[in-house]
Short mmCIF file of C-alpha atoms and ligand atoms in Angstrom, two decimals:
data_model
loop_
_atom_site.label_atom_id
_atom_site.label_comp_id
_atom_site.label_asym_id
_atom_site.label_seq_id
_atom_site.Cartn_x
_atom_site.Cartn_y
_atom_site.Cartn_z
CA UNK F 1 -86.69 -61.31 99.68
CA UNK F 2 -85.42 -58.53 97.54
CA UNK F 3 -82.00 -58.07 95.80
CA UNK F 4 -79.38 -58.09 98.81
CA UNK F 5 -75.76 -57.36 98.93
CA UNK F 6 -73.48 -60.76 99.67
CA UNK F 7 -72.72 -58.40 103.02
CA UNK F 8 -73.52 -57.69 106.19
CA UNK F 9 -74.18 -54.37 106.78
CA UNK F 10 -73.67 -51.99 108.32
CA UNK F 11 -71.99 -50.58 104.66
CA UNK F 12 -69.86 -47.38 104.76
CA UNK F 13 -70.59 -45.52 101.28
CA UNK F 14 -67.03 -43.60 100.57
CA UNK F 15 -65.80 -41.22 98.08
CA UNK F 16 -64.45 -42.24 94.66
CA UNK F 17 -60.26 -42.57 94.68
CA UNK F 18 -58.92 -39.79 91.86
CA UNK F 19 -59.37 -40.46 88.43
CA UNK F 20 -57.24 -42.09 86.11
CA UNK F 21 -56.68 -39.94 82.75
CA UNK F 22 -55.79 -41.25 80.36
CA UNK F 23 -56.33 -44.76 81.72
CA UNK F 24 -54.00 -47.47 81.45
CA UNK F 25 -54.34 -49.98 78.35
CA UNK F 26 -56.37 -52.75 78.67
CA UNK F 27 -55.51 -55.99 77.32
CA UNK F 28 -55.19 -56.57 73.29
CA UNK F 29 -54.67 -52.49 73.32
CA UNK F 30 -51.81 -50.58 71.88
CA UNK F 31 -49.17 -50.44 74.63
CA UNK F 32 -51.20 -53.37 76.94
CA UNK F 33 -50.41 -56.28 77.54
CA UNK F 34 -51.55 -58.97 74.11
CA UNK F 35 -54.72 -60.18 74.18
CA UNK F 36 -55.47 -63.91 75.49
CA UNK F 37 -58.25 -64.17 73.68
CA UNK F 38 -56.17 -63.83 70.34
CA UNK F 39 -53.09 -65.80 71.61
CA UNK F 40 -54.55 -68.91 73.29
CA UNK F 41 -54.42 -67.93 76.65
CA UNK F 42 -57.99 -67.87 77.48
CA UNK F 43 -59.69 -71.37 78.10
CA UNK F 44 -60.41 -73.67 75.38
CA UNK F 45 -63.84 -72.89 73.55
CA UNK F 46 -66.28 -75.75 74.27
CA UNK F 47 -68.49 -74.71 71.14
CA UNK F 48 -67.65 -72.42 68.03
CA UNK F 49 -69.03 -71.61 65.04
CA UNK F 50 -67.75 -69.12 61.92
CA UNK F 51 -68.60 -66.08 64.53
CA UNK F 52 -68.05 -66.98 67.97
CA UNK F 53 -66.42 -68.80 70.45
CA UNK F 54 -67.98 -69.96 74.12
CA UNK F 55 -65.81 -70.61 77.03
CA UNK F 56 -65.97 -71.59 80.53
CA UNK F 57 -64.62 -69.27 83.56
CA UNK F 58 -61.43 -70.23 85.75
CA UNK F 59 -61.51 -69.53 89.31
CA UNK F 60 -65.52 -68.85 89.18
CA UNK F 61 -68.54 -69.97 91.73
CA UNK F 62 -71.01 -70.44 89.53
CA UNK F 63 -71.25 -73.53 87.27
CA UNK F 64 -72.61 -72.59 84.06
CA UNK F 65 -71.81 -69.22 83.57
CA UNK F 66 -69.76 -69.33 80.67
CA UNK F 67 -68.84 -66.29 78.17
CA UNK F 68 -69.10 -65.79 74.34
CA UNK F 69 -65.95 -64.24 72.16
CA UNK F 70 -66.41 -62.96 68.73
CA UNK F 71 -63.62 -64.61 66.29
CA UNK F 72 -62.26 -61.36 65.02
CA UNK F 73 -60.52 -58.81 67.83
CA UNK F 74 -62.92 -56.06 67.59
CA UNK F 75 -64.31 -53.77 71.20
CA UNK F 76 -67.39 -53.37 71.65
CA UNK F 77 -70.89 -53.47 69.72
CA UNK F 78 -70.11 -50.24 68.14
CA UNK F 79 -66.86 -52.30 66.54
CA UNK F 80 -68.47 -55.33 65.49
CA UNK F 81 -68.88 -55.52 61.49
CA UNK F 82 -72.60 -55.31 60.86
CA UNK F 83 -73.06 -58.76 60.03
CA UNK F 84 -72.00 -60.18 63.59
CA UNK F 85 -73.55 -57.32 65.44
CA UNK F 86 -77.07 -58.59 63.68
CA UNK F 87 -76.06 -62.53 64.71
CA UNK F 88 -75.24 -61.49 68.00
CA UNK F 89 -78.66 -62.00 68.97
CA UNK F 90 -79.17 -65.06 67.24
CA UNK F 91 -76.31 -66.40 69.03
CA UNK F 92 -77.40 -65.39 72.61
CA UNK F 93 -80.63 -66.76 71.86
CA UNK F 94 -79.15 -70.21 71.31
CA UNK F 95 -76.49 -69.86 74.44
CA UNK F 96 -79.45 -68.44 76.82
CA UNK F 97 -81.85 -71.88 75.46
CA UNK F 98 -79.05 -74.09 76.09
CA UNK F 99 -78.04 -72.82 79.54
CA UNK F 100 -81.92 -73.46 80.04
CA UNK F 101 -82.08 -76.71 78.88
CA UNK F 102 -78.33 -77.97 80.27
CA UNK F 103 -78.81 -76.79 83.91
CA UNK F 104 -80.50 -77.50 86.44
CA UNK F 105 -82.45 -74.94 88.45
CA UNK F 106 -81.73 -71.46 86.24
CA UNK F 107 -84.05 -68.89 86.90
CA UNK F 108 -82.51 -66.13 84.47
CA UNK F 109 -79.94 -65.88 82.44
CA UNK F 110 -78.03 -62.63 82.73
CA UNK F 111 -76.04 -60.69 80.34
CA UNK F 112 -73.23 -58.95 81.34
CA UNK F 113 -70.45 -56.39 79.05
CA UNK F 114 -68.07 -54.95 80.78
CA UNK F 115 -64.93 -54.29 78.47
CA UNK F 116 -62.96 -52.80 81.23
CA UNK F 117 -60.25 -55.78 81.57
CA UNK F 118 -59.82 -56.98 77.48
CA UNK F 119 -60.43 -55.12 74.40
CA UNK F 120 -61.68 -58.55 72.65
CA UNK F 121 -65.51 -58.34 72.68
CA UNK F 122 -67.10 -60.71 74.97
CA UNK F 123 -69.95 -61.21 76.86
CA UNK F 124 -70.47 -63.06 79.95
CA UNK F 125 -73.41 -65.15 80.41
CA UNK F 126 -74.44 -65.61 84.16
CA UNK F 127 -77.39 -68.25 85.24
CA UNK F 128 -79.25 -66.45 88.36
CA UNK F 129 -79.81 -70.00 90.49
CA UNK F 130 -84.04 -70.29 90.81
CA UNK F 131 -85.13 -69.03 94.48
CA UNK F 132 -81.91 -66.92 94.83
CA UNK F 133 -83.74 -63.52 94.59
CA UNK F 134 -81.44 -61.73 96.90
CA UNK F 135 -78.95 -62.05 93.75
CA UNK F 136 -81.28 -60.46 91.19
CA UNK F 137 -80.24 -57.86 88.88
CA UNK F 138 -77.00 -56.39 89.75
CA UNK F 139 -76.00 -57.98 92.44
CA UNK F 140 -75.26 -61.72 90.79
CA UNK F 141 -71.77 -61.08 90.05
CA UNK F 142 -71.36 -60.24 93.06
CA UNK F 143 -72.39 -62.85 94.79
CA UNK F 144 -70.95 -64.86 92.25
CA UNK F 145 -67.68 -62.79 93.62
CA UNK F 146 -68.27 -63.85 97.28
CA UNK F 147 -69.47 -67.14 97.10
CA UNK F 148 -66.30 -70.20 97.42
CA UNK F 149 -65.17 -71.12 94.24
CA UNK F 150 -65.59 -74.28 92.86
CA UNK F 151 -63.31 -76.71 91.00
CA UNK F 152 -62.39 -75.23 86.94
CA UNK F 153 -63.54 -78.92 85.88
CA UNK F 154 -66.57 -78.58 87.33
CA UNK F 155 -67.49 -75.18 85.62
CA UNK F 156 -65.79 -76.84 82.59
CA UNK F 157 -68.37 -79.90 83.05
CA UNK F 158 -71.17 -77.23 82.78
CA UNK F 159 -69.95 -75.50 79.95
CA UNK F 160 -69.80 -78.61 77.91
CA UNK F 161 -73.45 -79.84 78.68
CA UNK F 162 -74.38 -75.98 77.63
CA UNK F 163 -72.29 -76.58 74.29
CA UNK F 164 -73.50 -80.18 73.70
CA UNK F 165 -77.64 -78.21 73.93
CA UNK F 166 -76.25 -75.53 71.63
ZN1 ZN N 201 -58.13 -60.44 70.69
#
């Protein structure tokens, strides 16, 4: 099996609505609404160090996806002071081994930046179940989209074994 979409098809391609310009502000932005990273809104970190910051989803259907904040409210890569943007790697090396080693049954961890809903850098961290190869590559979020939610404390259960193999 190859990657598959999480529908049946017949799928009807359409046309992209108008565009937005200028587009409206994200959260954290001038004019948006404040970030929830930086005012305690987002879920409680289940492992932090001097950098970073790694939280569980709400509403999610994939235990063990989890994603990674940087302490200070910067964008993107291009934002990050040089010092985190060089232990950024170090510290998805570590998350990626301890999804590994905390769940069962990962094939691949994927990486995923969007940046379209908060301006706080963060990246998501999405374990690709082992066998599911119709959600390879782009299509595991989603699936991950489609597929019934489960309970927050279970994908706050999984995010705590990740931390305690950080
Ligand atoms: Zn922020």
């Amino acid at each position: 099996m190859t990657m598959t979409l999480p529908y049946c098809e017949p799928l009807v391609p359409r046309e992209p609505g108008e565009r937005q310009i200028p587009e409206p502000p994200r959260r954290g932005e001038p004019g948006g609404p404040p970030c929830g990273i930086c005012t305690g809104k987002a879920t409680k970190a289940v492992w932090s160090d001097e950098n970073w910051t790694l939280h569980p989803p709400v509403g999610g259907s994939l235990p063990g996806a989890v994603w990674l904040a940087s302490r200070v409210h910067v964008d993107s890569f291009s934002d990050l002071p040089e010092e985190l943007a060089a232990d950024f790697g170090r510290v998805a090396a570590r998350v990626e081994k301890a999804m590994l080693t905390a769940l069962d049954d990962v094939a691949r961890v994927h990486l995923y930046r969007w940046g379209d809903g908060g301006s706080h850098f963060h990246v998501w961290f999405l374990p690709r179940p082992l066998g599911m190869l119709e959600a390879s590559g782009m299509m595991l979020p989603l699936w991950e989209d489609v597929l019934p939610n489960v309970p927050n404390e279970e994908l706050a259960a999984a995010a705590k074994r990740i931390a305690a193999a950080m």
